[in-house]
XYZ file of C-alpha atoms in Angstrom:
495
model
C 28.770 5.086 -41.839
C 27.833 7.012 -44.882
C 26.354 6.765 -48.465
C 25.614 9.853 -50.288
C 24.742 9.246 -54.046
C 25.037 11.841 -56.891
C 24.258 11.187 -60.210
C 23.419 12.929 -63.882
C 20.015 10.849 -64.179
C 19.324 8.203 -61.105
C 21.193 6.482 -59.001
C 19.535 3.383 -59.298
C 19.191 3.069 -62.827
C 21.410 0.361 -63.034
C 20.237 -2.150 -60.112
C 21.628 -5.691 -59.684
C 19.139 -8.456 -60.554
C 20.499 -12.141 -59.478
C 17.540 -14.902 -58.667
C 14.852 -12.375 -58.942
C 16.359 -10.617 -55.947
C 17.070 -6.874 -56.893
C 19.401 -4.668 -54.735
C 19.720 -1.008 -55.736
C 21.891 1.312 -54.483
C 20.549 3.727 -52.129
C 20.026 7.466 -53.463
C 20.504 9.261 -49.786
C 22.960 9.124 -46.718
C 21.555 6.899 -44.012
C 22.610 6.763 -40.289
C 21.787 3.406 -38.306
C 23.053 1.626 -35.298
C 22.739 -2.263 -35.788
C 24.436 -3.317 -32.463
C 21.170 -5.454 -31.373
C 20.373 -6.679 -34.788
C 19.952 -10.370 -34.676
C 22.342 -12.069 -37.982
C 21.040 -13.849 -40.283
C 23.255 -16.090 -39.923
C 27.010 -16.061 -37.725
C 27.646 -15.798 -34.135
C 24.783 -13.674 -32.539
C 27.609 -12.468 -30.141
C 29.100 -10.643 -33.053
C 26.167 -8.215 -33.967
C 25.945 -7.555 -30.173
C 29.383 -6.152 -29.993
C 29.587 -3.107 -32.182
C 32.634 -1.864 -32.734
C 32.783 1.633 -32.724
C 36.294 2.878 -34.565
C 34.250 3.987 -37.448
C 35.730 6.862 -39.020
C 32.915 9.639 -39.226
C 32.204 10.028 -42.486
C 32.759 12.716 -45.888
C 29.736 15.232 -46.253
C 30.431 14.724 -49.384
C 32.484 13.300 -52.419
C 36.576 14.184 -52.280
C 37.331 17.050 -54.743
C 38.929 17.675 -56.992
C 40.194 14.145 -57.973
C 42.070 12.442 -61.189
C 41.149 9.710 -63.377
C 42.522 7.716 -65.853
C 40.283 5.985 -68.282
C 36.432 5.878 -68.227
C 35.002 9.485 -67.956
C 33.171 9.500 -63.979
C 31.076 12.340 -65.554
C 28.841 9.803 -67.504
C 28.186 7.716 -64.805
C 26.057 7.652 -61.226
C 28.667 8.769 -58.502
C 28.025 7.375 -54.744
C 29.848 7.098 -51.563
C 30.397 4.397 -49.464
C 32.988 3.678 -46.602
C 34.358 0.661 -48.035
C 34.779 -0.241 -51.644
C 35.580 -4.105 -52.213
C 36.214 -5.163 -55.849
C 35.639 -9.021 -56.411
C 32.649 -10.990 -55.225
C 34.050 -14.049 -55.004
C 33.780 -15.725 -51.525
C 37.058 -13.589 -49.859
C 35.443 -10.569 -51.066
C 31.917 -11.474 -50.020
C 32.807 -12.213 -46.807
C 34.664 -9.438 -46.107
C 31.928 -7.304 -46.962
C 29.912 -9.748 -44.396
C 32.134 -9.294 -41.454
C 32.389 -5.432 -42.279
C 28.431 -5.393 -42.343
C 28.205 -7.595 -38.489
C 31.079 -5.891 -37.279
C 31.071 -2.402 -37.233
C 28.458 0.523 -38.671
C 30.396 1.086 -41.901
C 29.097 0.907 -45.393
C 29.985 -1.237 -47.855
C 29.755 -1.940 -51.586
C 31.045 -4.982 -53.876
C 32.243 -4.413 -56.743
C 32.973 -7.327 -59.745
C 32.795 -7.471 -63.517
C 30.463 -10.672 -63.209
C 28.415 -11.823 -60.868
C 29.076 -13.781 -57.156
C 30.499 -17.318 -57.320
C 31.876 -17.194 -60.759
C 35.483 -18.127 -60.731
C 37.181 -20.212 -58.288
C 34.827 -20.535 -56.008
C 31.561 -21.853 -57.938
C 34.041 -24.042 -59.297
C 35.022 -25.799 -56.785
C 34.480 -28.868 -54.283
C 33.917 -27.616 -51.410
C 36.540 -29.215 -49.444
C 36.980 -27.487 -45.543
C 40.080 -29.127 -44.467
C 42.984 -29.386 -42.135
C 44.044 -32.775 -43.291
C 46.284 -31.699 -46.095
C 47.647 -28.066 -44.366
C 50.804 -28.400 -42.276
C 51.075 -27.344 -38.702
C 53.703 -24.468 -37.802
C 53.013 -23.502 -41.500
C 52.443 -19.902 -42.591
C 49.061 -20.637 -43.233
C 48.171 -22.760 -40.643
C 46.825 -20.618 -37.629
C 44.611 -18.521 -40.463
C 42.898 -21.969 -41.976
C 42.542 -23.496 -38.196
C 41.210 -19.761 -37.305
C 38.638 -20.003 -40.474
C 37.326 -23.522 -39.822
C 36.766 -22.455 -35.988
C 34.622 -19.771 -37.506
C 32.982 -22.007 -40.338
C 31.899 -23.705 -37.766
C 30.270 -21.365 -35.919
C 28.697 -19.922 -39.015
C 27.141 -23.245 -39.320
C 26.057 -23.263 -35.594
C 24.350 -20.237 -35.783
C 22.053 -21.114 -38.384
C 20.938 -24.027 -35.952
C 20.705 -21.903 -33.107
C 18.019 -20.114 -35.609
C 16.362 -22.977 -36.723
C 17.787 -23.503 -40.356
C 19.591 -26.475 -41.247
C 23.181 -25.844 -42.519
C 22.520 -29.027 -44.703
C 19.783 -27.801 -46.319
C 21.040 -23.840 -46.622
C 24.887 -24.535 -46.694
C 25.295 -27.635 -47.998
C 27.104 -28.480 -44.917
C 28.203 -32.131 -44.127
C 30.485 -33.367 -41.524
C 31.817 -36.044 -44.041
C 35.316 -36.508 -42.019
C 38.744 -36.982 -44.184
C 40.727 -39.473 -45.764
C 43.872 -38.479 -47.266
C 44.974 -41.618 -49.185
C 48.463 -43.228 -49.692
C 49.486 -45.949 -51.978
C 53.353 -46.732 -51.659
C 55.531 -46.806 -48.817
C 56.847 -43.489 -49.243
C 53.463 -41.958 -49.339
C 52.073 -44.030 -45.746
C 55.396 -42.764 -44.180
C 54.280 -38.888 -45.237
C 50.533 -39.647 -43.660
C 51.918 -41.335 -40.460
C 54.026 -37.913 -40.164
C 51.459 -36.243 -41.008
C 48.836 -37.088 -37.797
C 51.239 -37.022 -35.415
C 52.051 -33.579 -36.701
C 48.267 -32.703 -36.327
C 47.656 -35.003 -33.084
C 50.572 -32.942 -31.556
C 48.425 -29.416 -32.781
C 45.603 -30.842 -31.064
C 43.202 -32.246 -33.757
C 41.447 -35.544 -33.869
C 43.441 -37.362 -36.123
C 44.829 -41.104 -36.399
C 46.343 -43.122 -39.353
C 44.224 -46.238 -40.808
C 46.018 -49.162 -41.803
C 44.564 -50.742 -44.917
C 42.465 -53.106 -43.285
C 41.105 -50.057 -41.346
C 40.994 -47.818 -44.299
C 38.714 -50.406 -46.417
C 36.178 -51.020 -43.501
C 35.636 -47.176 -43.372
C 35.575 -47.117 -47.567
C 34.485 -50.825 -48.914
C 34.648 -49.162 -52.356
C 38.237 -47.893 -52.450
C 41.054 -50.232 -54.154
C 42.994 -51.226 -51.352
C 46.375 -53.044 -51.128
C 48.997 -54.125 -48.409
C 50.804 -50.620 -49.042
C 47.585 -48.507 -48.623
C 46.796 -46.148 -45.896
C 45.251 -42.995 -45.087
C 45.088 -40.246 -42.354
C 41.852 -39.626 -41.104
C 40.509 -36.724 -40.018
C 36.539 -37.128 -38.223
C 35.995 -33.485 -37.821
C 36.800 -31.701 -41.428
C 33.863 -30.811 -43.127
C 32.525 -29.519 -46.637
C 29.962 -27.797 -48.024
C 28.114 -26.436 -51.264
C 29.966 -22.960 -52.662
C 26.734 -22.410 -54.340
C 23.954 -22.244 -51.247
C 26.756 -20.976 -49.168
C 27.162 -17.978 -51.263
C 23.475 -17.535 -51.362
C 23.473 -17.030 -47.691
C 26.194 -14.879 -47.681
C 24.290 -12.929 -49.853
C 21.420 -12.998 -48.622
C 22.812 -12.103 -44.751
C 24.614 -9.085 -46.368
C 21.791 -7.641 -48.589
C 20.008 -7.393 -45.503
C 21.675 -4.063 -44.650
C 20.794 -2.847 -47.758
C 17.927 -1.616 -46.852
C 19.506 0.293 -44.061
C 21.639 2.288 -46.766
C 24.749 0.266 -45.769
C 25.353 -2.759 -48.454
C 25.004 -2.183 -52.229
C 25.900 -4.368 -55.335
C 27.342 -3.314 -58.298
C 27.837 -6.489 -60.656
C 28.539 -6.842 -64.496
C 30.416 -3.475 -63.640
C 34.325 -3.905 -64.516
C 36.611 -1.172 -62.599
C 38.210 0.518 -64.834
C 40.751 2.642 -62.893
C 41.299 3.874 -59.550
C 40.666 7.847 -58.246
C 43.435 9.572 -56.536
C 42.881 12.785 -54.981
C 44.919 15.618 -56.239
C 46.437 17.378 -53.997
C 47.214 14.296 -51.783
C 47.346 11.613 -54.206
C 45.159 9.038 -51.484
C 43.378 6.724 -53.455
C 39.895 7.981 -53.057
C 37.676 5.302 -55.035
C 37.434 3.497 -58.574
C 36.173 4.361 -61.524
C 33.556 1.128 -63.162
C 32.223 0.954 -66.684
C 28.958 2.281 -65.130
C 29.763 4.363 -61.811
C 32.108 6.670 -60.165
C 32.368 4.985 -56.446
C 33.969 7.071 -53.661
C 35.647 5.448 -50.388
C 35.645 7.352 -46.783
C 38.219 4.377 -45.098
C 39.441 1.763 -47.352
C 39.665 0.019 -51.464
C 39.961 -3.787 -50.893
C 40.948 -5.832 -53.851
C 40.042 -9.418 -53.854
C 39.285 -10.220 -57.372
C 40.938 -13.634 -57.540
C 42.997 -14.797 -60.326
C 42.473 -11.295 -62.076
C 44.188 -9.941 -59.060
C 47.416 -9.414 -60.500
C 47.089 -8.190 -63.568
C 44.239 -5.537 -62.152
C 46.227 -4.384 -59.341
C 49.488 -4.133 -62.376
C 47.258 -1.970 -65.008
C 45.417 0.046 -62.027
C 48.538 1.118 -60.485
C 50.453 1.851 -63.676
C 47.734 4.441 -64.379
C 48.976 5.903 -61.549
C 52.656 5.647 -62.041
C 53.255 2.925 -59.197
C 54.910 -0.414 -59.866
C 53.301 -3.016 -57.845
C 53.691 -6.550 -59.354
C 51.062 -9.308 -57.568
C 52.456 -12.495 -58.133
C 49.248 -14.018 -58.838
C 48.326 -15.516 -61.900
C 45.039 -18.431 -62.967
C 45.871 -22.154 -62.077
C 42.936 -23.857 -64.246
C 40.997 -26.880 -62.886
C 38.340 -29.227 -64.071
C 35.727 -30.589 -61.841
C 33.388 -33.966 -62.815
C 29.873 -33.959 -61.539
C 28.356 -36.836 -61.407
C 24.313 -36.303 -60.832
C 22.421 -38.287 -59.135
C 24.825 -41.008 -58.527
C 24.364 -43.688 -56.572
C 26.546 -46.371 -58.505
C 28.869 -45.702 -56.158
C 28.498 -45.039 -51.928
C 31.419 -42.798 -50.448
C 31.434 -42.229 -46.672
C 33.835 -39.374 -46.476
C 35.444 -36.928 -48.912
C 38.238 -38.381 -50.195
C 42.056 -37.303 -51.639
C 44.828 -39.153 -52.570
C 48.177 -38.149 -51.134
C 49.838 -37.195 -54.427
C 47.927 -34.251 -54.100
C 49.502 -32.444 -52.086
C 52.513 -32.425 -54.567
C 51.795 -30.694 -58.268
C 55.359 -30.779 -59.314
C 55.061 -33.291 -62.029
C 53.625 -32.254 -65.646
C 51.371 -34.885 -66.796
C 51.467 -35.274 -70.894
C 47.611 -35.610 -72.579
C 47.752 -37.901 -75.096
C 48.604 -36.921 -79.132
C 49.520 -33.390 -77.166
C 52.275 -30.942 -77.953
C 55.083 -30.434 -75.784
C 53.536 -26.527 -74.947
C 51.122 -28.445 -72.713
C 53.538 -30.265 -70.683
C 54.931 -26.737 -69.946
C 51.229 -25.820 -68.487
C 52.619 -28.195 -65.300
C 49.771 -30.309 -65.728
C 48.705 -32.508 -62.812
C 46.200 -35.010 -62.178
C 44.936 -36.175 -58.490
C 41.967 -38.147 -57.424
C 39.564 -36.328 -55.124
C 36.057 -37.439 -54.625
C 33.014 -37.173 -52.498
C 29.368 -37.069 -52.429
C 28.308 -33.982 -51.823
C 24.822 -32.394 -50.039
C 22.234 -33.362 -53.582
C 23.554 -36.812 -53.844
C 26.093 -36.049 -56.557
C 29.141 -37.602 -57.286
C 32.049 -34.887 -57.104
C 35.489 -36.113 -58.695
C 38.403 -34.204 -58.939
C 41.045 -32.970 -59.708
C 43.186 -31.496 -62.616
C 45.825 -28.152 -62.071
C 47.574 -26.459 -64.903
C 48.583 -23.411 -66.087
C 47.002 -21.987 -68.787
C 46.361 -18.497 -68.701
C 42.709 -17.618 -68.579
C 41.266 -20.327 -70.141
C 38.242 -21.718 -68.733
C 37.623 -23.981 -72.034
C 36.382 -27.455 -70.866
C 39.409 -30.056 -72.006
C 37.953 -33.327 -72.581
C 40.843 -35.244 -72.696
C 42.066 -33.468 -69.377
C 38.230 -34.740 -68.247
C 38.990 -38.649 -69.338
C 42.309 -38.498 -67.338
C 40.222 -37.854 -64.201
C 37.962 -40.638 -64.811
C 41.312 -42.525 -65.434
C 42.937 -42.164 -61.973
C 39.385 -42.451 -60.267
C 39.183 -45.879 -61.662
C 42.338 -46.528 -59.965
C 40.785 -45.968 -57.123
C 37.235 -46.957 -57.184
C 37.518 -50.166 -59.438
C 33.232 -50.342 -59.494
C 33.746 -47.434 -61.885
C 35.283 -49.622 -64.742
C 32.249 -51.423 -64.870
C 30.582 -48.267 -67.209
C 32.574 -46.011 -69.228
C 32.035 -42.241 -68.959
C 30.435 -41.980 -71.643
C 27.006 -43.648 -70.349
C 26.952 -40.472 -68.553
C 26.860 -37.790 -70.628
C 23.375 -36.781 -70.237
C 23.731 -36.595 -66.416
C 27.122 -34.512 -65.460
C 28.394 -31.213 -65.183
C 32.186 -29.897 -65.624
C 32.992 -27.292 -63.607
C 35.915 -25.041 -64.949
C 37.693 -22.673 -62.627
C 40.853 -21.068 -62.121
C 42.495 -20.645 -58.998
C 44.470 -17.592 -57.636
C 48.311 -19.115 -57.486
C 51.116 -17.701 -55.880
C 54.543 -19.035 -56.215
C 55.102 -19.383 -52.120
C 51.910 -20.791 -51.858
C 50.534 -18.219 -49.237
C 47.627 -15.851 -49.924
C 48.311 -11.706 -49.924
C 46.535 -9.898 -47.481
C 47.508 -6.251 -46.414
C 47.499 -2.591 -47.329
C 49.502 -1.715 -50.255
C 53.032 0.297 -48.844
C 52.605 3.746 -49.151
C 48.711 3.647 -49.984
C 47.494 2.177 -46.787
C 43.320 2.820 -47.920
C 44.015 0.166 -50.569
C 44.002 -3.678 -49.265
C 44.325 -6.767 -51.365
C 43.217 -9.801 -50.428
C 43.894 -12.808 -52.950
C 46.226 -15.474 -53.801
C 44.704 -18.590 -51.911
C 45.076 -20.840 -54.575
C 42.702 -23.732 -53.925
C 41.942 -22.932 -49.930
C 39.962 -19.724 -50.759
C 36.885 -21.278 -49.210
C 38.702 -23.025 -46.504
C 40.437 -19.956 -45.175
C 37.518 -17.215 -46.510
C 36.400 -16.346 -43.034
C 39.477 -15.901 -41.395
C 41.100 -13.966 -44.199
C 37.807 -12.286 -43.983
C 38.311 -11.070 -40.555
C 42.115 -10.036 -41.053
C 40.988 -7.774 -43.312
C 38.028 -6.270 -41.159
C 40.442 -6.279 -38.329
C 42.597 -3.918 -40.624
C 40.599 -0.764 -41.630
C 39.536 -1.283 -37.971
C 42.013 -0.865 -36.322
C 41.601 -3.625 -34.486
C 43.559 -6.004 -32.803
C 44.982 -8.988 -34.799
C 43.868 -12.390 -34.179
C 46.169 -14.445 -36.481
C 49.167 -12.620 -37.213
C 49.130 -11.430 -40.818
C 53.101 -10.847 -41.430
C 53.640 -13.817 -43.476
C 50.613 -12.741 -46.293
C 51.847 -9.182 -46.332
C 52.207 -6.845 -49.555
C 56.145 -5.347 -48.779
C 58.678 -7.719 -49.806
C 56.214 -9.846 -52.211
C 54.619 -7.497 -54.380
C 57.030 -4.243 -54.276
């Protein structure tokens, strides 16, 4: 574990202030053992169990080095063991399990600040009910929720409520059909996940409206229903994460460095390892490993970074935009559990806004109904996907279309038009990280084995955060794997 700090005036002139919490980076190398710490929050088992492949650390920053781009001599120049650019919730959390896991230190990286992009965006959802068993994906999500869960357990076991802090509710969920075609897919669909050993069963309409009185129900209606699937508020949960990680800051192992775009990435000369990045503001050096989790920017970052250094490396990531409706406040209308129609699960149709051009229909636009009360009472409808680019411009008529389809389903909402609430709701904008297979990329980059990405989760960022989380951490470990990470590996998808 290291941090050594150099700089041509201070090395904290430029500390992070977020919710009148500041976090500077340390000025001087720090050596700490935190194997009896007690977390903050997480399995108390893990901060007893120290791993100890830490690589011993630089006396001092790699030289010489090359740069493209930003000059490092303007800027503060530090060291840390692990670099992570991105502080969205993959990147946050890997820092987290980095921080509980081992003695390494660790610094995040992003050109905003945490929870702005996908993630703040979103609803919150922690579900199996829509991922498939035997899927690529499917042992990391079922490996994340097991350890969502025990994120959430932890906080009990130190008397804070993971309502309260998390937003954490055991809502259960209904994935909802409406023809034939769709009730065949759900009754496939549980005995898929009965057979993988969840609690699951199908409701029959009669059993779907006792659960949901205020769902339009007809003879062809069903839904699969899962009890134990769970959701929770991005926001607080971020906050903890934070809060957990910024603990070791004082220990010289955790530092923030936010509003700070990278810029380029440092290569050593005479072996051409990566050996840091370059921000706006800093020169940032890394003893073990780069991770790049920035999201939707993913691609095109890792694409201009990497042609700086005359390697081709194409991400196949690019933004999938998506409106949110908040709905303050809202008790016009009681939910019981978080809520998704089936058609949701299949984006392949372009909806057409109307009076648009045909250029939007080629943005794949879809519409689904997904709604659910969430932890303050709100009312949290969803859910629009298109693509276009890196827009987060609020689309009213992509808005109205939402409150369309969740008339379909909740007929009590036709009784007042959106409009009455205008003074009481929030539109979330964010863009999720697509990739064409629908799988995330997690791995070191071939030939460059320091550098990691982690991104490409689409909309299950949240949902499988921890578990990508610990992939990752299991990686510049060396450590065994616990979900096998072939399928979300960099050769054969991105080079």
């Amino acid at each position: 574990m290291a941090i050594a700090s150099t700089s041509s005036s201070s090395s904290c002139s430029l500390p992070y202030l977020h919710r009148n919490y500041v976090v500077s980076a340390p000025k001087f190398r720090f050596s700490s053992s935190f194997g009896n710490q007690s977390s903050f929050f997480g399995s108390k088992n893990m901060t007893k169990k120290l791993l100890t492949s830490t690589e011993k650390a630089r006396s001092s920053r790699p030289d010489p080095f090359t740069c493209s781009g930003s000059d490092p001599t303007r800027a503060s120049s530090q060291t840390f063991d692990v670099v992570i650019v991105g502080a969205g919730i993959i990147g946050l959390t890997v820092a987290r399990q980095l921080l509980l896991g081992s003695d390494l230190s660790v610094a995040v990286v992003d050109k905003a600040v945490p929870c702005s992009g996908a993630t703040g965006a979103g609803q919150g959802y922690l579900w199996m009910a829509n991922k498939t068993p035997g899927s690529d994906i499917w042992d990391l999500a079922m490996r994340s929720h097991e350890l969502w869960r025990g994120l959430a357990d932890g906080l009990r076991e130190q008397g804070m409520d993971p309502l309260e802090h998390m937003g954490w509710k055991n809502t259960g969920s209904l994935l909802i059909g409406r023809t034939p075609e769709e009730v065949d897919v759900l009754k496939r669909q549980v005995k898929l996940l009965q057979d993988a050993g969840l609690r699951s069963e199908y409701l029959s309409a009669s059993d779907l409206l006792s659960k949901e009185p205020a769902v339009m129900v007809d003879s062809d209606s069903g839904a699969a229903f899962l009890p134990d699937d769970c959701q929770l508020d991005a926001q607080r949960t971020v906050d903890v994460i934070l809060k957990a990680n910024r603990h070791f800051s004082s220990k010289a192992r955790y530092a923030e460095f936010f509003n700070d775009p990278v810029t380029s990435l440092l290569r050593a000369g005479s072996s051409g390892e990566v050996i840091g990045v370059q921000t706006v503001k800093n020169t940032l050096y890394s003893n073990k490993a780069i991770v790049v989790a920035a999201g939707c920017w993913s691609g095109s970052l890792v694409q201009d970074l990497f042609r700086d250094l005359g390697i081709l490396l194409d991400v196949p990531v690019e933004p999938r935009k998506g409106h949110l409706l908040v709905l303050k406040n809202f008790s016009f209308l009681q939910l019981n559990h978080a809520l998704m129609e089936a058609g949701y699960l299949d984006h392949e149709t372009a909806t057409q806004l109307p009076g648009s051009s045909t250029s939007v229909i080629s943005q794949n636009l879809s519409i689904s109904m997904t709604a659910t009360i969430d932890a303050m009472g709100n009312l949290v409808i969803g859910s629009s996907r298109q693509f276009a680019g890196f827009s987060t411009e609020v689309e009213e008529s992509v808005i109205n279309l939402m409150w369309e389809r969740a008339m379909d389903f909740f007929p009590k909402l036709r009784d007042q038009p959106l409009s009455d609430f205008v003074g009481r709701r929030e539109v979330r904008v964010g863009l999720r990280p697509y990739t064409p297979d629908g799988k995330p990329v997690i791995g070191p980059v071939p030939g460059l084995s320091n550098v990691l990405l982690a991104t490409g989760h689409e909309g299950g960022g949240l949902s499988m955060a921890l578990g990508t989380a610990e992939m990752v951490a299991d990686m510049v470990l060396g450590n065994p794997e616990k979900v096998n990470s072939t399928p979300f590996a960099v050769q054969g998808r991105c080079c």
